[in-house]
GROMACS .gro file of C-alpha atoms in nm:
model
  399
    1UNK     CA    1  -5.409  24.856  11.926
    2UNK     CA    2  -5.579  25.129  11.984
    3UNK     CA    3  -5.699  25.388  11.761
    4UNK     CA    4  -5.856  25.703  11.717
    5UNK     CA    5  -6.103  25.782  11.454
    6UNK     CA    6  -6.145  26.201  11.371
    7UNK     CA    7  -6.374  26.326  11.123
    8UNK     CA    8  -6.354  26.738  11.123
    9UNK     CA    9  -6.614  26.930  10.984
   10UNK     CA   10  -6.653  27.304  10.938
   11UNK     CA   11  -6.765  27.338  11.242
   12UNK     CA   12  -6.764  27.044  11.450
   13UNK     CA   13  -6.496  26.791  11.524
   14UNK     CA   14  -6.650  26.406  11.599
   15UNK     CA   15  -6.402  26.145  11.751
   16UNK     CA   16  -6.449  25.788  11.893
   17UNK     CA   17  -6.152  25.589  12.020
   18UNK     CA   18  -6.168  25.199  11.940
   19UNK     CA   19  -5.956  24.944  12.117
   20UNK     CA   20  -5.929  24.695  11.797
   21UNK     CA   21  -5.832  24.412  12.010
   22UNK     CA   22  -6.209  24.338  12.056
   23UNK     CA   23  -6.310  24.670  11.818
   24UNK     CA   24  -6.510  24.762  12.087
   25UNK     CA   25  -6.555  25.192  12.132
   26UNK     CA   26  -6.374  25.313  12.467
   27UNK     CA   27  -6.540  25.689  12.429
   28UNK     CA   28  -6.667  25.890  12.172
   29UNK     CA   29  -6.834  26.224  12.125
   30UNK     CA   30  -6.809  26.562  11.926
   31UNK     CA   31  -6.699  26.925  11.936
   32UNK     CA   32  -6.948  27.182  11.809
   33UNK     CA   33  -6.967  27.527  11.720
   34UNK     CA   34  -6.598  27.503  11.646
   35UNK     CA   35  -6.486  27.887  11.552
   36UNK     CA   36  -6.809  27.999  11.695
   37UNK     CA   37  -6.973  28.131  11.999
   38UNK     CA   38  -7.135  27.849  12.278
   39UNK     CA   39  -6.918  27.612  12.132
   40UNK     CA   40  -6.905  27.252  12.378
   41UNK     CA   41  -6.787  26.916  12.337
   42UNK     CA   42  -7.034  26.636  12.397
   43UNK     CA   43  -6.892  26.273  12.556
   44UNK     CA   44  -7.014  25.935  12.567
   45UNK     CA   45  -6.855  25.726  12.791
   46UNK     CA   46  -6.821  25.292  12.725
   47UNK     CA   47  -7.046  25.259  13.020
   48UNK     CA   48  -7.299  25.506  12.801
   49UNK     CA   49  -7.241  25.797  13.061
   50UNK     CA   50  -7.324  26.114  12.825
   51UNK     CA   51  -7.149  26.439  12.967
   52UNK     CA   52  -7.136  26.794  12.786
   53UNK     CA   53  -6.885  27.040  12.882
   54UNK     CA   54  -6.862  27.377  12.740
   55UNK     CA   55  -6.547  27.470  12.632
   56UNK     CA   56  -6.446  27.786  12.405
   57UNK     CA   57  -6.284  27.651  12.051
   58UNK     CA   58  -6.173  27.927  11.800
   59UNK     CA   59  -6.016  27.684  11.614
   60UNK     CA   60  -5.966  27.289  11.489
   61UNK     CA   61  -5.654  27.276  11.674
   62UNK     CA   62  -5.756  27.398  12.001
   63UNK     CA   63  -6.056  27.117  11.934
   64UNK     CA   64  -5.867  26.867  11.879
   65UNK     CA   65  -5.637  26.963  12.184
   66UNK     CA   66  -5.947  26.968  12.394
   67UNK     CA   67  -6.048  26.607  12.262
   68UNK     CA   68  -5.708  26.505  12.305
   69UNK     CA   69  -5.739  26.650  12.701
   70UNK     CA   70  -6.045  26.464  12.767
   71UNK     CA   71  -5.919  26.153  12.680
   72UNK     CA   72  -5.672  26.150  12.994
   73UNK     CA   73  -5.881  26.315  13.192
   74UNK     CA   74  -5.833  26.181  13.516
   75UNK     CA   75  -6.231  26.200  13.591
   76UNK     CA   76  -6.382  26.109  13.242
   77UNK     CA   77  -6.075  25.965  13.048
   78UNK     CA   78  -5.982  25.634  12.882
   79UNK     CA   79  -5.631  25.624  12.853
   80UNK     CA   80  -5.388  25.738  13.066
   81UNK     CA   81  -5.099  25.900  12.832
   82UNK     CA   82  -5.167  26.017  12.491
   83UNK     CA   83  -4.897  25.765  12.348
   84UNK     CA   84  -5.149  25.472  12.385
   85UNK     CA   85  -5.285  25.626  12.080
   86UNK     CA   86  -5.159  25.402  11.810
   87UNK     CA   87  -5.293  25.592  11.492
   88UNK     CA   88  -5.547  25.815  11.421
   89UNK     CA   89  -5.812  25.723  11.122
   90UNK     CA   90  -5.959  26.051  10.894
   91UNK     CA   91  -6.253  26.096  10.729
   92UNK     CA   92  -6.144  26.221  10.428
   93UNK     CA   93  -6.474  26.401  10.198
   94UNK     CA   94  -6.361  26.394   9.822
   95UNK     CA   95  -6.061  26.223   9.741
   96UNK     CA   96  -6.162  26.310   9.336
   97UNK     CA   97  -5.988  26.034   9.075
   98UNK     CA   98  -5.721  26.052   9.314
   99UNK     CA   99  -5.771  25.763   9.590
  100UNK     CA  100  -5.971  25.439   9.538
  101UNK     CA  101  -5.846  25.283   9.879
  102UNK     CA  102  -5.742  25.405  10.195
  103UNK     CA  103  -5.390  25.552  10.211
  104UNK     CA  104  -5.157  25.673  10.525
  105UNK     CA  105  -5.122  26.002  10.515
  106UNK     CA  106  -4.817  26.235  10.400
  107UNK     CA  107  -4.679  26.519  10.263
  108UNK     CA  108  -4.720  26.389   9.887
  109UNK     CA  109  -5.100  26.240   9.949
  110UNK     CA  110  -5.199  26.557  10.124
  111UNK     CA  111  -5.121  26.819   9.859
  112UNK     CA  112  -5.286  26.546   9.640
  113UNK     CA  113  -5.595  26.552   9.893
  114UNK     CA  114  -5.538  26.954   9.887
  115UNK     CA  115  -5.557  26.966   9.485
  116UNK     CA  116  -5.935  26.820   9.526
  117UNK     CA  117  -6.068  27.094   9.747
  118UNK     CA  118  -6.211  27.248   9.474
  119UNK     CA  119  -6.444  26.956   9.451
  120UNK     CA  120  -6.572  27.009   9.845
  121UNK     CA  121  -6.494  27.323   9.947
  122UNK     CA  122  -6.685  27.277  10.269
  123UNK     CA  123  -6.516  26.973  10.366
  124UNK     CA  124  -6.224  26.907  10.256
  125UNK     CA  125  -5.993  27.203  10.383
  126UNK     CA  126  -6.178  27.110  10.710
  127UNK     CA  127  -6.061  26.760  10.690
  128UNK     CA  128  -5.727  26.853  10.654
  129UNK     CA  129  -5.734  27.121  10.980
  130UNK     CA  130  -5.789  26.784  11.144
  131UNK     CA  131  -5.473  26.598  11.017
  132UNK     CA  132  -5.249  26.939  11.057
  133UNK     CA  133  -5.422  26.976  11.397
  134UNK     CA  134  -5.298  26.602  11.495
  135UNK     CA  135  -4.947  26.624  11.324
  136UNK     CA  136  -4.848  26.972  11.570
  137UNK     CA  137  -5.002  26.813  11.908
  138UNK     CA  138  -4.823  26.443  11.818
  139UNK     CA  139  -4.545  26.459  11.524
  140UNK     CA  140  -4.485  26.137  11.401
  141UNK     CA  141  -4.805  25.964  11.482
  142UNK     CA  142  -4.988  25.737  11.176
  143UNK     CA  143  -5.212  25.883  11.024
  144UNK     CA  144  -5.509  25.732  10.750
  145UNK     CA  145  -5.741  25.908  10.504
  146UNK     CA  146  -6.027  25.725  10.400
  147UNK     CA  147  -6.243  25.903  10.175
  148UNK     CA  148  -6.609  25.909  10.116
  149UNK     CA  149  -6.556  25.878   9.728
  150UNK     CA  150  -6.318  25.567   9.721
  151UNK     CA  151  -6.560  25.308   9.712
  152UNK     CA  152  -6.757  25.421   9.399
  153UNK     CA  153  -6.398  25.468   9.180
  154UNK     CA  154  -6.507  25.123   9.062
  155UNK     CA  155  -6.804  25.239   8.841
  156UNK     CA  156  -6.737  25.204   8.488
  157UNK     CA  157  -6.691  25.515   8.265
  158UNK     CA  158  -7.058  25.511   8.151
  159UNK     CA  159  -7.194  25.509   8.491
  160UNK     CA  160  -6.993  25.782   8.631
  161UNK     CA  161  -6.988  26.040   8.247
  162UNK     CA  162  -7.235  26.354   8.205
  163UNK     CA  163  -7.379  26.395   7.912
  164UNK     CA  164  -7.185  26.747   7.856
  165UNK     CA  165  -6.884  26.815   7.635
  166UNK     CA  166  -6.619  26.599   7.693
  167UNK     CA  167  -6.368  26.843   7.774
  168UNK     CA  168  -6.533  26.989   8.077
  169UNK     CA  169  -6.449  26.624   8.238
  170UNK     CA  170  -6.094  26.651   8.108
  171UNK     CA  171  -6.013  27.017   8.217
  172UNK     CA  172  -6.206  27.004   8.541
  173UNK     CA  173  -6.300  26.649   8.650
  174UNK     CA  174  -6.658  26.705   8.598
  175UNK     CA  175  -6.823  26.356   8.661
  176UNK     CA  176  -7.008  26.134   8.917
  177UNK     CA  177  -6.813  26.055   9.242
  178UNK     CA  178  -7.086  25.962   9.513
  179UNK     CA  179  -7.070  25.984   9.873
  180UNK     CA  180  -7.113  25.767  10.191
  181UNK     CA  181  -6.853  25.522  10.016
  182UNK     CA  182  -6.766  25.424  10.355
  183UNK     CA  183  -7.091  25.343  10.484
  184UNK     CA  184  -7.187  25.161  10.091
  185UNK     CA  185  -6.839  24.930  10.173
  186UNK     CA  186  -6.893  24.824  10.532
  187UNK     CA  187  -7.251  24.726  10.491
  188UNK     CA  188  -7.250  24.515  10.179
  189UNK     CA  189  -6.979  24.336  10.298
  190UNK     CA  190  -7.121  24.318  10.670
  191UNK     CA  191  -7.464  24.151  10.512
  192UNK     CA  192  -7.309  23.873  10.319
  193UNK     CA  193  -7.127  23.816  10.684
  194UNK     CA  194  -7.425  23.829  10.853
  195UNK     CA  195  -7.638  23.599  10.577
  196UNK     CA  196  -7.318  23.390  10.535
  197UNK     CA  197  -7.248  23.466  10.182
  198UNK     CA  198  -6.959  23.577   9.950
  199UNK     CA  199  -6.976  23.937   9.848
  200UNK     CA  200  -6.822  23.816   9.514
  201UNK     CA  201  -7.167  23.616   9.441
  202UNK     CA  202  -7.421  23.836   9.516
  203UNK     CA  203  -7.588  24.162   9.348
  204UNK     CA  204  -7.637  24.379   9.635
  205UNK     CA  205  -7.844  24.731   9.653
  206UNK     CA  206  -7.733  24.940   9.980
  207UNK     CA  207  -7.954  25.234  10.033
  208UNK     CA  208  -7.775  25.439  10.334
  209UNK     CA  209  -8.090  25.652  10.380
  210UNK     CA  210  -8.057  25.945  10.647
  211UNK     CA  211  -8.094  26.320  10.667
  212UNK     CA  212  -7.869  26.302  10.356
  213UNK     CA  213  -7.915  25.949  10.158
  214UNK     CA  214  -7.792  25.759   9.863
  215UNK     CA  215  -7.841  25.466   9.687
  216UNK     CA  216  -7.551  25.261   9.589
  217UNK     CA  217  -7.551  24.892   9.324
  218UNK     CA  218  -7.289  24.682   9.422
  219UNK     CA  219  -7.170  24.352   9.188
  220UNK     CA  220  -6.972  24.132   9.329
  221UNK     CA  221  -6.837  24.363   9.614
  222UNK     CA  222  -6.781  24.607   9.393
  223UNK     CA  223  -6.986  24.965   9.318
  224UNK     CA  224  -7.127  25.004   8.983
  225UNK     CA  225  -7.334  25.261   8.998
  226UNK     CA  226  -7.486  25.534   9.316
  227UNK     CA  227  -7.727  25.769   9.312
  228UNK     CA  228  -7.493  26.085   9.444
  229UNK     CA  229  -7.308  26.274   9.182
  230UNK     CA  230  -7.055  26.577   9.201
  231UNK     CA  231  -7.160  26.674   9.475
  232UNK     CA  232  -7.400  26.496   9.748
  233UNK     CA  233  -7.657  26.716   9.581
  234UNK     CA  234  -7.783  26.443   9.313
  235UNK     CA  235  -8.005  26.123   9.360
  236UNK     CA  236  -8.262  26.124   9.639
  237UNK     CA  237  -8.466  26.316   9.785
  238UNK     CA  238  -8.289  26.448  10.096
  239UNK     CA  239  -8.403  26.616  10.439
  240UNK     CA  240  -8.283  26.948  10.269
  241UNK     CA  241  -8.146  26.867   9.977
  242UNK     CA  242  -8.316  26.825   9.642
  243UNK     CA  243  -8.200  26.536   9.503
  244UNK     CA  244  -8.221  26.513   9.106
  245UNK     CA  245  -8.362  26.816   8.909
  246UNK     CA  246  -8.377  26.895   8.573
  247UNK     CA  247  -8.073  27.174   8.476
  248UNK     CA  248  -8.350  27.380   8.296
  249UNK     CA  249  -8.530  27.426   8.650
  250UNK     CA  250  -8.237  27.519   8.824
  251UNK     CA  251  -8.151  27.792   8.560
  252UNK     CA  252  -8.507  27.871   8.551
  253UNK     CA  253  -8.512  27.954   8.914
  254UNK     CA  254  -8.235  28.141   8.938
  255UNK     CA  255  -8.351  28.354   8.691
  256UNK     CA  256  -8.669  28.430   8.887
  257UNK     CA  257  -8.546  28.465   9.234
  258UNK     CA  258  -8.233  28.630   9.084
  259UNK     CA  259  -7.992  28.419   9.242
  260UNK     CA  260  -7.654  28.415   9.158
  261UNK     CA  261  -7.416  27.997   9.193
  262UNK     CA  262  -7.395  28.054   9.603
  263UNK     CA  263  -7.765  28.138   9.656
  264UNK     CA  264  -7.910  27.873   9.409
  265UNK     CA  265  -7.654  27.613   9.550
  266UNK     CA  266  -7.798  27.747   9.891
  267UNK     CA  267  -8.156  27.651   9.760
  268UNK     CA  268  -8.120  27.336   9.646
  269UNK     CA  269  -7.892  27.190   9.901
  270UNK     CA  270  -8.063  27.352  10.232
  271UNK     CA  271  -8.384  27.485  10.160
  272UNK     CA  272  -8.558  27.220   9.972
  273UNK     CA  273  -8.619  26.849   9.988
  274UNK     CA  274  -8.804  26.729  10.299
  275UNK     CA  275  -8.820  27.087  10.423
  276UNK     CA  276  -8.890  27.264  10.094
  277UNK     CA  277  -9.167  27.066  10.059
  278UNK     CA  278  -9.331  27.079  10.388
  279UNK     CA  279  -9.210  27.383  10.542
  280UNK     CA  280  -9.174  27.226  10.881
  281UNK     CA  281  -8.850  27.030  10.928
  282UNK     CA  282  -8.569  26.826  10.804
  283UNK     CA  283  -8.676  26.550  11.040
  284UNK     CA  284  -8.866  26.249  10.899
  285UNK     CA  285  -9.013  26.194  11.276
  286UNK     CA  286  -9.165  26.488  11.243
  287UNK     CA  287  -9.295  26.506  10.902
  288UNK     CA  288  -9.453  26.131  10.988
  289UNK     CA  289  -9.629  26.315  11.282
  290UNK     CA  290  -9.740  26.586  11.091
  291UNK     CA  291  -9.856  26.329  10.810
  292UNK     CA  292 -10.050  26.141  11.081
  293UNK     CA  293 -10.177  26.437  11.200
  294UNK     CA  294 -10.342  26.514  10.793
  295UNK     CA  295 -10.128  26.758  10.724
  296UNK     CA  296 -10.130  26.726  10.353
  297UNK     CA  297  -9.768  26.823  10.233
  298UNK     CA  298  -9.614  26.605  10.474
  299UNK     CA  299  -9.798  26.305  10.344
  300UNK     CA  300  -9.701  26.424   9.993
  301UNK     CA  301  -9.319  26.432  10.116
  302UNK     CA  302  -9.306  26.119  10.222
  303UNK     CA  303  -9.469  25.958   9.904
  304UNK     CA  304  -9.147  26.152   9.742
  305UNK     CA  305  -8.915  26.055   9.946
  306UNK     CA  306  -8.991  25.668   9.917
  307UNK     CA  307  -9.069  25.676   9.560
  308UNK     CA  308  -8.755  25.817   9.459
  309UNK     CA  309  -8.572  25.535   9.682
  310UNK     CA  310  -8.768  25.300   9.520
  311UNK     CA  311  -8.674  25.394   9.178
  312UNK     CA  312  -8.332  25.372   9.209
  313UNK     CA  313  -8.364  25.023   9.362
  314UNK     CA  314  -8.541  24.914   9.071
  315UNK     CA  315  -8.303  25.104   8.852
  316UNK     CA  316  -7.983  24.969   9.057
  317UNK     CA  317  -8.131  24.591   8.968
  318UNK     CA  318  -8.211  24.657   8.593
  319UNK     CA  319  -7.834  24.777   8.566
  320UNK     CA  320  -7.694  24.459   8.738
  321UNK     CA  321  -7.964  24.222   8.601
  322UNK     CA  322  -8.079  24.117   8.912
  323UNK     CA  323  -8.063  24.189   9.279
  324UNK     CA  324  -7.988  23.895   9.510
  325UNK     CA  325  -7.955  24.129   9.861
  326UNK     CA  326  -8.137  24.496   9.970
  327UNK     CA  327  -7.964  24.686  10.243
  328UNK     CA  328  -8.152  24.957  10.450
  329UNK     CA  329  -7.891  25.183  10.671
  330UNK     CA  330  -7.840  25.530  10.825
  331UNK     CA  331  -8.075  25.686  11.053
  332UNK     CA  332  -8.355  25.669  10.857
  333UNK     CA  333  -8.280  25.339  10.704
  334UNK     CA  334  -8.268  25.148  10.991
  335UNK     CA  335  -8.578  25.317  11.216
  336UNK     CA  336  -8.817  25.355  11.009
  337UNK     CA  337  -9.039  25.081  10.894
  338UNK     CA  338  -9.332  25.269  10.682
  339UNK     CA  339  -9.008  25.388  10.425
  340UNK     CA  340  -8.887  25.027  10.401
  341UNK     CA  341  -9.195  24.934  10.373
  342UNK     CA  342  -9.325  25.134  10.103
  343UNK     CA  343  -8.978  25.099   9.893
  344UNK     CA  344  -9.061  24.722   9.861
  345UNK     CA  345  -9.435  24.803   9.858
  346UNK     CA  346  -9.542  24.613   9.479
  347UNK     CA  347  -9.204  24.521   9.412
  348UNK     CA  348  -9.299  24.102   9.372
  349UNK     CA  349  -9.198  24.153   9.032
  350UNK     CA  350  -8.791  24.175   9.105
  351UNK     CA  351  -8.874  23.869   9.386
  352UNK     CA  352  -8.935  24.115   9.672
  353UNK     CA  353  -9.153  23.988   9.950
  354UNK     CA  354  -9.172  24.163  10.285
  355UNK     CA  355  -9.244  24.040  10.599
  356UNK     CA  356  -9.435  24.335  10.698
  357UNK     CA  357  -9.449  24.208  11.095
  358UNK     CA  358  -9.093  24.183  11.173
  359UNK     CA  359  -9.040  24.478  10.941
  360UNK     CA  360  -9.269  24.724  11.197
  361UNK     CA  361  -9.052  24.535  11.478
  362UNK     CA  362  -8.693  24.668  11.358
  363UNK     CA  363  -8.542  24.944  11.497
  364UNK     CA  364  -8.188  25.005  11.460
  365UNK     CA  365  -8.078  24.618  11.465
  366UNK     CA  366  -7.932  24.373  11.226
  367UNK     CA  367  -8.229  24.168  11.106
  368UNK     CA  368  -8.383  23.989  10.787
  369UNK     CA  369  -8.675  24.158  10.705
  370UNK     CA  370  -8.832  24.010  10.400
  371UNK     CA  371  -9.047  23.679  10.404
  372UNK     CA  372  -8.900  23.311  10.416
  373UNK     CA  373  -9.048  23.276  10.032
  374UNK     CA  374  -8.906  23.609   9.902
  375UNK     CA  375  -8.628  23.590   9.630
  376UNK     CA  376  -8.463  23.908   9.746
  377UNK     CA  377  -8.355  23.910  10.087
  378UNK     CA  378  -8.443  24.271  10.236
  379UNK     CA  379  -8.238  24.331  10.560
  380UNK     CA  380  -8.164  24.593  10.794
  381UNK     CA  381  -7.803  24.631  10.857
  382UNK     CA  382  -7.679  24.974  11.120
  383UNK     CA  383  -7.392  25.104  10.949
  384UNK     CA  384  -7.070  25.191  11.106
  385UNK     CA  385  -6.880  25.435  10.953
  386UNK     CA  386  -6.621  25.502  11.257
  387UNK     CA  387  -6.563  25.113  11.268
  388UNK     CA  388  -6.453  25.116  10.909
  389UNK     CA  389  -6.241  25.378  10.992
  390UNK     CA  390  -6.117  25.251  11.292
  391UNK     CA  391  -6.024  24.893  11.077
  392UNK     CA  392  -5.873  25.033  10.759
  393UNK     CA  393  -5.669  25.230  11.006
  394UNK     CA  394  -5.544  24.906  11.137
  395UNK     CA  395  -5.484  24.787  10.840
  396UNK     CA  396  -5.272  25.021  10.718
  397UNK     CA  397  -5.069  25.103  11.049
  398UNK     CA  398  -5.066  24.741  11.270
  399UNK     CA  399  -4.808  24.627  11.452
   0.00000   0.00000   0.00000
């Protein structure tokens, strides 16, 4: 079976096609600049051939026409006829109180999907170009949304309230969703594969740390609390986003800088965590050079950035009385050893112990990286979003 995984963006459309008879990727890649000027699609080939083609894309349609193209292209494509396509998997943004699973997609579920815009309304009109784009270049062909938010509908009420009048939930769904549900799903369940454990024993924190990161508890494969709220704005500190901040600042500061809700939300969620701080970049290999380098607000970022990490894993295994498994994930997550290390840096007390040698010999692979004594196994797990995609997709639409 094979299937095609989309996930539109404002501006960019990214795509991978899996065959899922051995889930292995047959080509992936991305549009960019989509509506813009100098837009180009880049390729990656199953032989890891990268190619970039400029290609002018005013709209998602004409992207995902392009992608579409490329795929039977007789030079650089994978298939042969478009009908090979089986299904095609969405990534689906905010899915509100709506969706707690994956669902296929129709009429009924996308005006449902449509009704939550309001919630992301950056991504999810976006997400649904994609889906429109796919129905009028192959009518009839399955189609999934999974959404970001799905995974964390399992919190319990208290986890996922505000503390502001009630009725402000009840008129307009004002309440923690969290974000990179996907990611949160595939890697607590891929650990317990990996350490050959059930998911339904084990307290597991997943900390999908990247330009934008979260921290997620999971009991018994299930999410019971995550560090993003509303919006991906809340929890960590982020390569530009802010993570938590007290209300009072925020008002504070748009007072001063006399910012009305766009420029504030502009503040918080692109001008300020990693960046904010530093003034030099979003990019934690560069702020670790500069830091190297003495350059004092970079070191003082980073301190930040991994304290904040580490008090949410410390707050994650008060809330679930325990932690039996810690994931690191994402970009960040899995490359870089100093965060890892300095999240479970004096953490003996919860039974953390890391091996700090294999951790500084990790880079993007699936490994145990805590010592043979420790009580809390620490391990490094890449995430695959696309996969999960690609499998719920399966799911859903098999033969």
């Amino acid at each position: 079976m094979k299937i095609l995984v989309l996930n539109c963006g404002s501006s960019s459309i990214k795509y991978a096609l899996y065959d899922m008879d051995d889930r292995s990727v047959m080509t992936s890649g991305g549009a960019e600049r989509v509506g813009l000027d100098g837009a180009f699609v880049k390729v990656k080939m199953a032989n890891g051939e990268k190619k970039q083609i400029m290609h002018d894309i005013p709209e998602h349609t004409e992207g995902v026409k392009f992608i579409f193209s490329l795929l039977t292209d007789p030079e650089i494509g994978v298939i042969k006829d478009l009908k090979e396509i089986d299904a095609v998997g969405h990534r689906m943004v905010h899915g509100g109180e709506k969706f707690n699973k994956s669902v296929v997609l129709d009429d009924e579920v996308l005006k449902v999907f449509e009704e939550c815009s309001d919630l992301a309304p950056l991504h999810n009109p976006a997400n649904l170009k994609g889906v429109k784009a796919v129905s009028e270049l192959m009518p009839g062909l399955p189609q999934v949304g999974v959404f970001d938010t799905a995974f964390h509908q399992t919190m319990p009420k208290k986890a996922y309230m505000y503390a502001i009048p009630y009725e402000l939930y009840e008129k307009y769904a004002i309440r923690r969703y969290g974000f990179h549900g996907t990611s949160h799903r595939y890697v607590s369940k891929r650990v317990c594969d990996y350490l050959g454990v059930k998911p339904e024993d084990k307290k597991v924190i997943t900390c999908h740390i990247g330009n934008g990161g979260s921290v997620a508890a999971v009991d018994c494969g299930k999410c019971v609390d995550t560090s993003m709220g509303l919006t991906p704005l809340e929890g960590v500190m982020m390569g530009t986003r802010s993570g938590d901040i007290d209300g009072g600042a925020v008002s504070f500061i748009q007072k001063k800088l006399g910012l009305d809700a766009d420029g504030i939300s502009n503040l918080l969620n692109k001008k300020s965590g990693v960046l904010g701080i530093t003034g030099i970049s979003s990019d934690m290999r560069e702020i670790d050079a500069a830091s190297d380098n003495g350059d004092e607000k970079a070191r003082l970022a980073l301190e930040m950035y991994n304290y904040r990490i580490k008090k949410y894993v410390g707050a994650y295994a008060a809330a679930m009385g325990g932690a039996d498994i810690i994931v690191f994930t994402a970009g960040v997550g899995e490359n870089q050893a100093n965060m890892r290390e300095s999240v479970c840096e004096n953490m003996e007390w919860m039974g953390v112990k890391l091996d700090v040698e294999k951790n500084n010999a990790i880079h993007g692979e699936e490994a145990v990286i805590s010592a043979p004594d420790s009580k809390v196994t620490v391990v490094v797990i890449p995430t695959d979003e696309e996969l999960m995609i690609a499998s719920d997709t399966m799911e859903l639409c098999g033969k």
